[in-house]
């Protein structure tokens, strides 16, 4: 049990040291968006794979048409037709042209493509066969309207390093390279436990004194947003056997991480702590932050568990600061730092000297980002988070900041 007061970054460092990725699997490309590459990705081909036309037009030898103009067009013999998906295996000689469509293979001998707009060919009518001759009314320079073989990617090029998250454009790139399956890190499964005698699930009747479980839902959504898969371990009243039953489900399901809320402070009914102590280890860290009570961290029968405070705002902030980076590391991301950016304070703020996470609205004014606080900052006031689009991070030791001061803001992602 560590009693020293830890800084937020020290606590994150100690926690992350306990985690690594949860394993590797092959997934179909169409299911891979948002997952993280488990190995470096090197192209085994060059792209484009062949030189092709970037326009609908006529492949020519540029020298043949360098004197072409509207009054004296140059006539060439059309010797072949190359729609996209096909190629001409002959050679283009002087005085000759090949009709090509965008994406069509550039025939040997040709070194430029004249767009159809600069010819006498009636391109407005679809489906016409290639003409026997074509008149060119504008010169092209060598290489014009051609995409060269290998101009985008060379063979052996590192395209994505291990730890890259696959976005839609990476998915498309892998398809371009011909891959139908991809090797990614497994999505971590996170079991969520809400505890407390007062907690009732939404949809059920609510006797006086009880409240609905919001943390289970907020945390479930946060887990999914962070790229994990949330599973419910249920809602346990403040009884050792009930809490234990829920945690046993985590063992059965083989979750990678347990996140509980409430029941870890020093109240008379805070039993989560005793259950973990019986079945594993627990470490309490006093972290120099606000909101945030002591952070409980340990394992239940070998499964890592983070015990967050029960107050809804504290649970949210505790998740963002400590659990989000764990999930990032479990899923193989190479960067799990807080995504902060500088904003300017639009009102003065005070703090108590602990690293503070204040709910705020960040807005644009004349091209700059400014921040104001939302509502009262009590840690039970979930509505102040609903109004917020960011957390402002006041560093430790700082007790006040004036209007106009720069501060780090963690702007929430909108999706
Ligand atoms: P505790 O950590 O058990 O002392 O709880 C602190 C506060 O958070 C109390 O007001 C609880 O009622 C509230 N709380 C605990 N769990 C939840 C939950 N799942 N949803 C909403 N509020 C909760
Ligand atoms: Mg309680």
XYZ file of N, CA and C in Angstrom, residues 107-363:
771
model
N -0.236 2.473 -73.553
C 0.411 1.522 -74.467
C 1.891 1.864 -74.667
N 2.679 0.851 -74.957
C 4.107 1.056 -75.227
C 4.288 2.031 -76.363
N 5.296 2.846 -76.260
C 5.600 3.794 -77.330
C 4.967 5.149 -77.103
N 3.781 5.201 -76.517
C 3.124 6.486 -76.238
C 3.776 7.114 -75.017
N 3.814 8.458 -74.978
C 4.409 9.106 -73.813
C 3.553 10.254 -73.276
N 2.323 10.385 -73.779
C 1.415 11.409 -73.253
C -0.004 11.041 -73.663
N -0.963 11.685 -72.969
C -2.361 11.466 -73.334
C -2.987 12.825 -73.634
N -3.618 12.932 -74.818
C -4.349 14.150 -75.164
C -5.791 13.963 -74.684
N -6.274 14.843 -73.779
C -7.653 14.689 -73.320
C -8.616 14.796 -74.501
N -9.686 14.062 -74.423
C -10.640 13.978 -75.519
C -11.199 15.358 -75.886
N -11.220 16.265 -74.910
C -11.723 17.624 -75.156
C -10.891 18.380 -76.195
N -9.647 17.983 -76.396
C -8.790 18.684 -77.363
C -8.645 17.891 -78.646
N -9.714 17.151 -78.970
C -9.723 16.403 -80.234
C -11.064 16.655 -80.915
N -11.185 16.163 -82.126
C -12.464 16.303 -82.841
C -13.425 15.169 -82.508
N -13.031 14.306 -81.606
C -13.861 13.151 -81.268
C -15.061 13.600 -80.448
N -16.240 13.113 -80.797
C -17.455 13.547 -80.119
C -17.615 12.796 -78.794
N -17.008 13.381 -77.751
C -16.958 12.659 -76.470
C -18.255 12.772 -75.677
N -19.170 13.666 -76.137
C -20.402 13.850 -75.347
C -21.358 12.686 -75.533
N -21.119 11.921 -76.602
C -21.979 10.763 -76.843
C -21.337 9.504 -76.283
N -21.930 8.920 -75.258
C -21.309 7.714 -74.692
C -21.494 6.517 -75.625
N -20.587 5.577 -75.493
C -20.764 4.291 -76.168
C -20.311 4.261 -77.612
N -19.756 5.363 -78.121
C -19.281 5.344 -79.515
C -18.022 4.483 -79.628
N -17.866 3.778 -80.732
C -16.618 3.024 -80.934
C -15.471 3.988 -81.207
N -14.246 3.503 -81.079
C -13.086 4.347 -81.381
C -13.124 4.712 -82.863
N -12.777 5.956 -83.221
C -12.760 6.354 -84.627
C -11.527 5.794 -85.334
N -11.511 5.858 -86.647
C -10.353 5.367 -87.402
C -9.207 6.365 -87.330
N -9.588 7.660 -87.295
C -8.554 8.699 -87.161
C -9.068 9.718 -86.135
N -8.110 10.495 -85.614
C -8.504 11.543 -84.673
C -7.675 12.776 -84.981
N -8.324 13.960 -84.869
C -7.578 15.202 -85.089
C -7.310 15.875 -83.742
N -6.049 16.172 -83.487
C -5.591 16.725 -82.203
C -5.400 18.225 -82.400
N -6.018 19.039 -81.480
C -5.955 20.483 -81.694
C -5.145 21.210 -80.617
N -4.424 20.462 -79.802
C -3.612 21.103 -78.757
C -2.422 20.208 -78.428
N -1.247 20.797 -78.286
C -0.090 19.947 -77.949
C -0.142 19.456 -76.497
N 0.554 18.377 -76.225
C 0.751 17.916 -74.836
C 2.242 17.757 -74.625
N 2.661 17.925 -73.370
C 4.083 17.660 -73.124
C 4.253 16.217 -72.693
N 5.472 15.754 -72.843
C 5.808 14.368 -72.483
C 5.377 14.086 -71.049
N 4.688 12.998 -70.837
C 4.300 12.607 -69.469
C 2.976 13.209 -69.012
N 2.411 14.114 -69.819
C 1.179 14.760 -69.380
C 0.008 13.760 -69.356
N -0.817 13.872 -68.305
C -2.009 13.025 -68.117
C -1.678 11.534 -67.999
N -0.468 11.303 -67.517
C -0.053 9.915 -67.284
C 0.307 9.751 -65.810
N -0.155 8.651 -65.227
C 0.281 8.321 -63.861
C 1.343 7.243 -63.993
N 2.548 7.578 -63.549
C 3.651 6.646 -63.741
C 3.600 5.483 -62.778
N 4.085 4.380 -63.279
C 4.240 3.207 -62.431
C 5.109 3.577 -61.221
N 4.646 3.224 -60.019
C 5.449 3.441 -58.808
C 5.508 4.882 -58.321
N 4.710 5.777 -58.901
C 4.845 7.189 -58.493
C 4.307 7.453 -57.082
N 3.393 6.622 -56.590
C 2.818 6.846 -55.261
C 3.571 6.074 -54.176
N 3.878 4.836 -54.489
C 4.493 3.958 -53.486
C 5.517 3.070 -54.171
N 6.699 2.948 -53.541
C 7.693 2.044 -54.130
C 7.646 0.694 -53.426
N 8.149 -0.304 -54.122
C 8.177 -1.648 -53.553
C 9.101 -1.634 -52.328
N 8.628 -2.184 -51.220
C 9.452 -2.197 -50.003
C 9.210 -0.987 -49.111
N 8.291 -0.110 -49.505
C 8.024 1.091 -48.703
C 7.207 0.734 -47.453
N 7.632 1.291 -46.305
C 6.863 1.122 -45.074
C 5.647 2.031 -45.168
N 4.467 1.436 -45.201
C 3.263 2.251 -45.391
C 2.625 2.616 -44.067
N 2.428 1.626 -43.196
C 1.923 1.927 -41.847
C 2.798 1.197 -40.839
N 3.278 1.913 -39.832
C 4.011 1.191 -38.789
C 3.050 0.468 -37.845
N 3.563 -0.566 -37.188
C 2.795 -1.265 -36.150
C 2.257 -0.210 -35.178
N 1.027 -0.399 -34.707
C 0.448 0.577 -33.782
C -0.392 1.629 -34.482
N -0.497 1.551 -35.812
C -1.349 2.514 -36.529
C -2.803 2.090 -36.391
N -3.659 3.051 -36.108
C -5.073 2.738 -36.096
C -5.606 2.784 -37.525
N -6.422 1.805 -37.866
C -6.944 1.735 -39.228
C -8.171 2.633 -39.361
N -7.990 3.695 -40.150
C -9.093 4.600 -40.470
C -9.634 4.189 -41.840
N -10.727 4.801 -42.298
C -11.252 4.392 -43.604
C -10.208 4.452 -44.717
N -9.339 5.444 -44.696
C -8.351 5.527 -45.773
C -7.298 4.426 -45.694
N -6.955 3.988 -44.462
C -6.020 2.852 -44.351
C -6.684 1.568 -44.857
N -7.975 1.419 -44.558
C -8.712 0.246 -45.032
C -8.661 0.206 -46.559
N -8.906 1.358 -47.194
C -8.863 1.427 -48.658
C -7.479 1.097 -49.190
N -6.460 1.590 -48.502
C -5.078 1.339 -48.921
C -4.758 -0.153 -48.875
N -5.204 -0.818 -47.801
C -4.955 -2.258 -47.695
C -5.682 -3.007 -48.808
N -6.885 -2.542 -49.155
C -7.620 -3.161 -50.256
C -6.860 -2.949 -51.566
N -6.348 -1.709 -51.773
C -5.557 -1.410 -52.973
C -4.388 -2.379 -53.108
N -3.823 -2.745 -51.964
C -2.673 -3.651 -51.980
C -3.095 -5.115 -52.098
N -4.413 -5.352 -52.102
C -4.902 -6.701 -52.372
C -5.153 -7.557 -51.145
N -5.175 -6.937 -49.961
C -5.363 -7.731 -48.740
C -6.834 -7.829 -48.355
N -7.318 -9.033 -48.133
C -8.711 -9.225 -47.711
C -8.791 -9.410 -46.205
N -7.684 -9.834 -45.594
C -7.631 -9.955 -44.130
C -6.428 -9.185 -43.629
N -6.493 -8.788 -42.373
C -5.408 -7.980 -41.826
C -5.157 -8.404 -40.379
N -3.876 -8.315 -39.986
C -3.489 -8.752 -38.646
C -3.545 -7.566 -37.690
N -4.426 -7.656 -36.705
C -4.628 -6.532 -35.783
C -4.563 -7.027 -34.337
N -4.445 -6.081 -33.425
C -4.542 -6.432 -32.006
C -5.999 -6.665 -31.649
N -6.207 -7.622 -30.751
C -7.575 -7.888 -30.291
C -8.113 -6.689 -29.525
N -9.401 -6.502 -29.668
C -10.080 -5.451 -28.929
C -10.164 -5.863 -27.461
N -9.719 -5.023 -26.547
C -9.834 -5.421 -25.137
C -11.284 -5.445 -24.663
N -11.605 -6.438 -23.848
C -12.953 -6.548 -23.285
C -12.927 -6.026 -21.850
N -13.794 -5.085 -21.579
C -13.787 -4.412 -20.281
C -15.105 -4.688 -19.559
N -15.004 -5.310 -18.394
C -16.187 -5.604 -17.579
C -16.501 -4.441 -16.661
N -17.775 -4.052 -16.622
C -18.173 -2.889 -15.833
C -19.065 -3.287 -14.678
N -18.734 -2.785 -13.512
C -19.496 -3.108 -12.307
C -19.928 -1.819 -11.612
N -21.232 -1.679 -11.407
C -21.739 -0.567 -10.603
C -22.097 -1.114 -9.233
N -21.716 -0.407 -8.206
C -22.028 -0.889 -6.862
C -22.737 0.178 -6.045
N -23.484 -0.276 -5.074
C -24.152 0.638 -4.142
C -25.572 0.183 -3.867
N -25.985 0.236 -2.588
C -27.345 -0.139 -2.189
C -28.391 0.749 -2.841
N -27.971 1.962 -3.233
C -28.936 2.927 -3.759
C -29.127 2.799 -5.269
N -28.358 1.922 -5.921
C -28.317 1.915 -7.383
C -29.383 0.996 -7.978
N -30.168 1.557 -8.892
C -31.234 0.828 -9.580
C -31.015 1.028 -11.079
N -31.285 -0.007 -11.873
C -31.089 0.135 -13.323
C -32.213 0.952 -13.946
N -31.907 1.800 -14.911
C -32.949 2.553 -15.615
C -33.990 1.588 -16.172
N -35.244 1.993 -16.113
C -36.309 1.104 -16.581
C -37.032 0.436 -15.426
N -36.352 0.362 -14.272
C -37.004 -0.233 -13.104
C -37.654 0.862 -12.248
N -38.507 0.429 -11.298
C -39.143 1.401 -10.396
C -38.085 2.009 -9.481
N -38.363 3.231 -9.024
C -37.355 3.947 -8.247
C -37.915 4.400 -6.902
N -37.759 3.578 -5.856
C -38.227 3.996 -4.527
C -37.430 5.207 -4.030
N -38.014 5.931 -3.083
C -37.340 7.107 -2.530
C -35.986 6.705 -1.958
N -34.997 7.515 -2.248
C -33.658 7.245 -1.716
C -32.769 6.514 -2.699
N -33.410 5.910 -3.708
C -32.597 5.197 -4.710
C -32.285 6.138 -5.868
N -31.256 5.823 -6.634
C -30.948 6.584 -7.859
C -30.648 5.589 -8.974
N -30.833 6.076 -10.166
C -30.516 5.217 -11.306
C -29.020 5.142 -11.521
N -28.598 3.993 -12.010
C -27.190 3.763 -12.348
C -26.825 4.569 -13.588
N -26.120 5.663 -13.410
C -25.643 6.373 -14.607
C -24.233 5.945 -14.961
N -23.420 5.663 -13.958
C -22.011 5.343 -14.244
C -21.854 4.148 -15.178
N -22.683 3.117 -14.944
C -22.567 1.917 -15.771
C -22.746 2.245 -17.242
N -23.608 3.213 -17.506
C -23.890 3.584 -18.896
C -22.848 4.556 -19.446
N -22.501 5.559 -18.650
C -21.443 6.492 -19.088
C -20.163 5.714 -19.374
N -19.795 4.844 -18.436
C -18.525 4.127 -18.585
C -18.579 3.152 -19.760
N -19.744 2.524 -19.967
C -19.887 1.614 -21.109
C -19.668 2.360 -22.420
N -20.260 3.545 -22.497
C -20.107 4.343 -23.718
C -18.656 4.809 -23.874
N -18.028 5.170 -22.768
C -16.627 5.613 -22.830
C -15.705 4.467 -23.266
N -15.971 3.265 -22.754
C -15.153 2.102 -23.137
C -15.242 1.898 -24.647
N -16.474 1.923 -25.162
C -16.634 1.691 -26.601
C -15.994 2.810 -27.401
N -16.148 4.044 -26.925
C -15.549 5.177 -27.627
C -14.019 5.085 -27.628
N -13.480 4.506 -26.554
C -12.023 4.386 -26.458
C -11.494 3.199 -27.260
N -12.398 2.437 -27.877
C -11.949 1.332 -28.727
C -11.937 -0.017 -28.017
N -12.550 -0.086 -26.838
C -12.692 -1.372 -26.157
C -14.093 -1.903 -26.363
N -14.351 -3.101 -25.776
C -15.698 -3.642 -25.854
C -16.219 -3.787 -24.433
N -17.298 -3.055 -24.133
C -17.826 -3.060 -22.775
C -18.756 -4.251 -22.564
N -18.591 -4.947 -21.441
C -19.579 -5.953 -21.038
C -20.018 -5.645 -19.613
N -21.271 -5.917 -19.342
C -21.817 -5.605 -18.016
C -21.599 -6.752 -17.050
N -21.110 -6.416 -15.878
C -21.015 -7.410 -14.806
C -22.183 -7.231 -13.855
N -23.038 -6.253 -14.151
C -24.237 -6.051 -13.345
C -24.087 -4.937 -12.322
N -25.096 -4.878 -11.453
C -25.147 -3.866 -10.412
C -25.187 -4.600 -9.082
N -24.261 -4.310 -8.217
C -24.204 -5.028 -6.940
C -24.527 -4.100 -5.787
N -25.415 -4.544 -4.881
C -25.592 -3.769 -3.648
C -24.336 -3.870 -2.781
N -24.282 -3.073 -1.735
C -23.093 -3.058 -0.883
C -23.060 -4.300 0.011
N -22.838 -5.466 -0.613
C -22.698 -6.716 0.136
C -21.572 -7.514 -0.485
N -20.743 -8.074 0.383
C -19.571 -8.788 -0.101
C -19.935 -9.882 -1.098
N -20.955 -10.712 -0.772
C -21.273 -11.834 -1.670
C -21.784 -11.341 -3.017
N -22.576 -10.251 -3.012
C -23.117 -9.735 -4.270
C -21.995 -9.192 -5.160
N -21.079 -8.468 -4.554
C -19.956 -7.913 -5.329
C -19.102 -9.043 -5.885
N -18.906 -10.048 -5.033
C -18.081 -11.182 -5.449
C -18.728 -11.923 -6.623
N -20.051 -12.125 -6.541
C -20.757 -12.778 -7.650
C -20.522 -12.066 -8.968
N -20.633 -10.751 -8.932
C -20.433 -9.977 -10.161
C -19.001 -10.123 -10.666
N -18.043 -10.050 -9.756
C -16.646 -10.131 -10.184
C -16.309 -11.528 -10.703
N -16.989 -12.548 -10.153
C -16.764 -13.904 -10.662
C -17.162 -14.026 -12.126
N -18.194 -13.278 -12.498
C -18.599 -13.288 -13.920
C -17.478 -12.788 -14.814
N -16.718 -11.815 -14.302
C -15.597 -11.275 -15.083
C -14.577 -12.375 -15.336
N -14.372 -13.217 -14.328
C -13.419 -14.322 -14.487
C -13.951 -15.302 -15.529
N -15.251 -15.639 -15.412
C -15.853 -16.565 -16.374
C -15.762 -16.054 -17.807
N -16.032 -14.748 -17.960
C -16.024 -14.181 -19.318
C -14.608 -13.936 -19.826
N -13.639 -13.986 -18.945
C -12.256 -13.748 -19.360
C -12.012 -12.330 -19.833
N -12.560 -11.365 -19.105
C -12.358 -9.974 -19.522
C -10.896 -9.569 -19.316
N -10.482 -8.531 -20.015
C -9.101 -8.070 -19.924
C -8.906 -7.030 -18.827
N -10.012 -6.415 -18.414
C -9.929 -5.346 -17.423
C -11.301 -5.218 -16.766
N -11.296 -4.932 -15.458
C -12.557 -4.632 -14.765
C -12.519 -3.176 -14.349
N -13.620 -2.478 -14.581
C -13.739 -1.106 -14.092
C -14.979 -1.056 -13.214
N -14.788 -0.689 -11.936
C -15.937 -0.579 -11.045
C -16.114 0.878 -10.672
N -17.323 1.210 -10.252
C -17.507 2.558 -9.738
C -18.149 2.473 -8.367
N -17.696 3.363 -7.507
C -18.180 3.516 -6.126
C -17.704 2.378 -5.223
N -17.934 2.574 -3.948
C -17.628 1.524 -2.975
C -16.148 1.358 -2.658
N -15.334 2.305 -3.062
C -13.910 2.166 -2.743
C -13.403 3.260 -1.808
N -14.338 4.089 -1.312
C -13.839 5.091 -0.374
C -13.818 4.480 1.032
N -13.866 5.305 2.055
C -13.699 4.752 3.395
C -15.031 4.653 4.145
N -16.139 4.744 3.376
C -17.463 4.636 4.003
C -17.670 3.253 4.614
N -18.654 3.173 5.517
C -18.908 1.924 6.236
C -19.329 0.800 5.291
N -19.840 1.145 4.094
C -20.351 0.112 3.197
C -19.511 -0.049 1.938
N -18.287 0.385 2.006
C -17.442 0.308 0.825
C -16.707 -1.028 0.789
N -17.417 -2.032 0.226
C -16.937 -3.406 0.304
C -16.130 -3.864 -0.905
N -16.143 -3.074 -1.977
C -15.414 -3.500 -3.178
C -13.961 -3.761 -2.798
N -13.467 -2.853 -1.983
C -12.089 -2.960 -1.524
C -11.820 -4.290 -0.803
N -12.696 -4.661 0.131
C -12.426 -5.904 0.887
C -12.500 -7.127 -0.003
N -13.445 -7.103 -0.967
C -13.553 -8.255 -1.868
C -12.268 -8.418 -2.669
N -11.756 -7.303 -3.176
C -10.529 -7.398 -3.975
C -9.362 -7.852 -3.094
N -9.314 -7.348 -1.890
C -8.219 -7.735 -0.987
C -8.230 -9.235 -0.695
N -9.460 -9.803 -0.577
C -9.570 -11.248 -0.324
C -9.112 -12.081 -1.511
N -9.414 -11.616 -2.709
C -9.227 -12.443 -3.910
C -8.057 -12.002 -4.781
N -7.331 -11.021 -4.359
C -6.218 -10.534 -5.179
C -5.433 -9.517 -4.386
N -5.017 -8.470 -5.050
C -4.353 -7.389 -4.322
C -5.011 -6.078 -4.687
N -4.879 -5.123 -3.781
C -5.343 -3.785 -4.107
C -4.314 -2.781 -3.627
N -4.155 -1.745 -4.423
C -3.281 -0.647 -4.064
C -4.135 0.603 -4.120
N -4.056 1.385 -3.099
C -4.736 2.677 -3.149
C -3.698 3.736 -3.391
N -3.965 4.561 -4.313
C -3.061 5.663 -4.542
C -3.782 6.949 -4.280
N -3.154 7.777 -3.498
C -3.692 9.117 -3.358
C -3.096 9.916 -4.497
N -3.946 10.325 -5.416
C -3.469 11.056 -6.585
C -3.811 12.527 -6.421
N -2.841 13.359 -6.759
C -2.979 14.795 -6.544
C -3.849 15.419 -7.638
N -5.130 15.054 -7.636
C -6.002 15.585 -8.686
C -7.397 15.889 -8.162
N -8.144 16.633 -8.967
C -9.510 16.981 -8.621
C -10.338 17.050 -9.905
N -11.503 16.434 -10.053
C -12.050 15.574 -9.015
C -11.304 14.254 -8.984
N -11.477 13.503 -7.911
C -10.828 12.213 -7.812
C -10.439 11.941 -6.389
N -11.072 10.889 -5.845
C -10.692 10.428 -4.519
C -9.472 9.555 -4.716
N -9.063 8.823 -3.702
C -7.971 7.879 -3.942
C -8.368 6.953 -5.079
N -7.414 6.596 -5.889
C -7.665 5.714 -7.014
C -7.351 4.299 -6.577
N -8.304 3.404 -6.743
C -8.053 2.009 -6.389
C -7.607 1.257 -7.625
N -6.515 0.516 -7.452
C -6.001 -0.256 -8.583
C -5.487 -1.575 -8.051
N -5.765 -2.654 -8.740
C -5.289 -3.944 -8.269
C -5.731 -5.033 -9.201
N -5.874 -6.262 -8.660
C -6.394 -7.323 -9.513
C -7.319 -8.215 -8.728
N -8.337 -8.713 -9.424
C -9.251 -9.688 -8.839
C -8.946 -11.017 -9.509
N -8.427 -11.956 -8.734
C -7.999 -13.248 -9.284
C -7.229 -13.072 -10.593
N -6.310 -12.139 -10.571
C -5.403 -11.958 -11.713
C -5.900 -10.993 -12.764
N -7.167 -10.598 -12.706
C -7.670 -9.643 -13.703
C -7.498 -8.220 -13.163
N -6.823 -7.366 -13.918
C -6.628 -6.009 -13.421
C -7.955 -5.290 -13.212
N -8.014 -4.520 -12.149
C -9.239 -3.793 -11.834
C -8.914 -2.360 -11.433
N -9.691 -1.442 -11.985
C -9.581 -0.036 -11.597
C -10.880 0.317 -10.878
N -10.751 0.824 -9.654
C -11.930 1.247 -8.903
C -12.059 2.758 -8.986
N -13.106 3.184 -9.689
C -13.322 4.627 -9.843
C -14.266 5.118 -8.746
N -14.219 6.411 -8.444
C -15.155 6.967 -7.475
C -16.588 6.860 -7.997
N -17.553 6.994 -7.096
C -18.950 6.837 -7.484
C -19.583 8.075 -8.081
N -19.138 9.240 -7.669
C -19.753 10.452 -8.199
C -19.598 10.493 -9.720
N -20.683 10.768 -10.426
C -20.663 10.629 -11.888
C -19.568 11.433 -12.604
N -19.305 12.648 -12.148
C -18.256 13.423 -12.833
C -16.880 12.857 -12.505
N -16.690 12.432 -11.257
C -15.405 11.844 -10.864
C -15.154 10.553 -11.640
N -16.217 9.770 -11.819
C -16.068 8.514 -12.561
C -15.674 8.808 -14.014
N -16.316 9.820 -14.596
C -16.016 10.203 -15.985
C -14.561 10.660 -16.120
N -14.170 11.584 -15.246
C -12.806 12.117 -15.336
C -11.783 11.019 -15.036
N -12.079 10.209 -14.002
C -11.165 9.114 -13.661
C -10.996 8.159 -14.833
N -12.082 7.896 -15.536
C -11.989 7.038 -16.714
C -11.074 7.674 -17.751
N -11.353 8.941 -18.089
C -10.588 9.590 -19.155
C -9.099 9.622 -18.830
N -8.801 9.915 -17.555
C -7.399 10.100 -17.188
C -6.664 8.764 -17.029
N -7.321 7.750 -16.444
C -6.600 6.517 -16.132
C -7.000 5.317 -16.977
N -8.279 5.185 -17.297
C -8.719 3.966 -17.989
C -8.529 4.082 -19.501
N -8.803 5.272 -20.038
C -8.644 5.461 -21.476
C -7.228 5.094 -21.947
N -6.165 5.561 -21.253
C -4.822 5.150 -21.696
C -4.572 3.649 -21.534
N -5.183 3.029 -20.533
C -5.023 1.565 -20.398
C -5.601 0.888 -21.637
N -6.817 1.303 -22.020
C -7.452 0.681 -23.188
C -6.618 0.943 -24.436
N -6.091 2.174 -24.542
C -5.244 2.509 -25.707
C -4.056 1.560 -25.777
N -3.434 1.298 -24.621
C -2.271 0.412 -24.627
C -2.688 -1.030 -24.912
N -3.789 -1.480 -24.297
C -4.274 -2.845 -24.527
C -4.580 -3.084 -25.998
N -5.107 -2.072 -26.669
C -5.498 -2.281 -28.074
C -4.368 -2.012 -29.036
N -3.188 -1.690 -28.499
C -2.000 -1.635 -29.343
C -1.633 -0.278 -29.888
N -2.335 0.771 -29.476
C -1.982 2.104 -29.971
C -0.603 2.487 -29.457
N 0.136 3.230 -30.277
C 1.474 3.599 -29.843
C 1.466 4.917 -29.064
N 0.347 5.617 -29.074
C 0.284 6.902 -28.379
C -0.964 6.926 -27.497
N -0.766 7.114 -26.202
C -1.940 7.158 -25.317
C -1.939 8.428 -24.470
N -1.213 9.437 -24.943
C -1.222 10.704 -24.199
C -2.594 11.373 -24.287
N -2.857 12.301 -23.349
C -4.110 13.049 -23.413
C -4.088 13.953 -24.642
N -5.166 13.941 -25.404
C -5.190 14.768 -26.623
C -5.535 16.223 -26.290
N -4.549 16.960 -25.796
C -4.838 18.331 -25.355
C -4.394 19.363 -26.390
N -5.015 20.526 -26.332
C -4.546 21.648 -27.139
C -4.709 22.943 -26.352
N -3.951 23.954 -26.739
C -3.959 25.212 -25.991
C -5.188 26.048 -26.338
N -5.837 26.590 -25.290
C -6.943 27.521 -25.504
C -6.704 28.715 -24.579
N -7.466 29.778 -24.802
C -7.303 30.998 -24.005
C -8.491 31.117 -23.049
N -8.216 31.436 -21.791
C -9.298 31.561 -20.811
C -10.133 32.804 -21.087
N -11.451 32.630 -21.105
C -12.376 33.742 -21.313
C -12.942 34.225 -19.973
N -12.527 33.570 -18.907
C -12.880 34.033 -17.562
C -11.749 33.552 -16.651
N -11.609 34.220 -15.507
C -10.550 33.793 -14.597
C -11.016 32.532 -13.873
N -10.077 31.690 -13.473
C -10.462 30.474 -12.754
C -9.577 30.296 -11.522
N -10.118 29.551 -10.555
C -9.328 29.242 -9.372
C -9.303 27.740 -9.190
N -8.312 27.284 -8.464
C -8.167 25.861 -8.205
C -7.566 25.725 -6.810
N -7.462 24.482 -6.315
C -6.935 24.331 -4.951
C -5.486 23.852 -4.950
N -4.848 23.895 -6.134
C -3.445 23.491 -6.185
C -3.252 22.046 -6.606
N -4.360 21.278 -6.648
C -4.251 19.938 -7.214
C -4.429 20.038 -8.725
N -3.920 19.042 -9.478
C -4.166 19.033 -10.928
C -5.676 18.894 -11.111
N -6.294 19.895 -11.747
C -7.750 19.929 -11.781
C -8.286 19.805 -13.183
N -9.398 19.089 -13.266
C -10.058 18.884 -14.560
C -11.409 19.571 -14.483
N -11.509 20.730 -15.133
C -12.706 21.562 -15.021
C -13.551 21.414 -16.270
N -14.845 21.277 -16.051
C -15.758 21.159 -17.195
C -15.905 22.517 -17.863
N -15.819 22.506 -19.182
C -15.766 23.788 -19.871
C -16.358 23.721 -21.272
N -16.698 24.911 -21.763
C -17.081 25.036 -23.169
C -15.969 25.768 -23.883
N -15.448 25.137 -24.908
C -14.432 25.767 -25.745
C -15.133 26.256 -26.996
N -14.871 27.510 -27.356
C -15.530 28.076 -28.538
C -14.529 28.907 -29.332
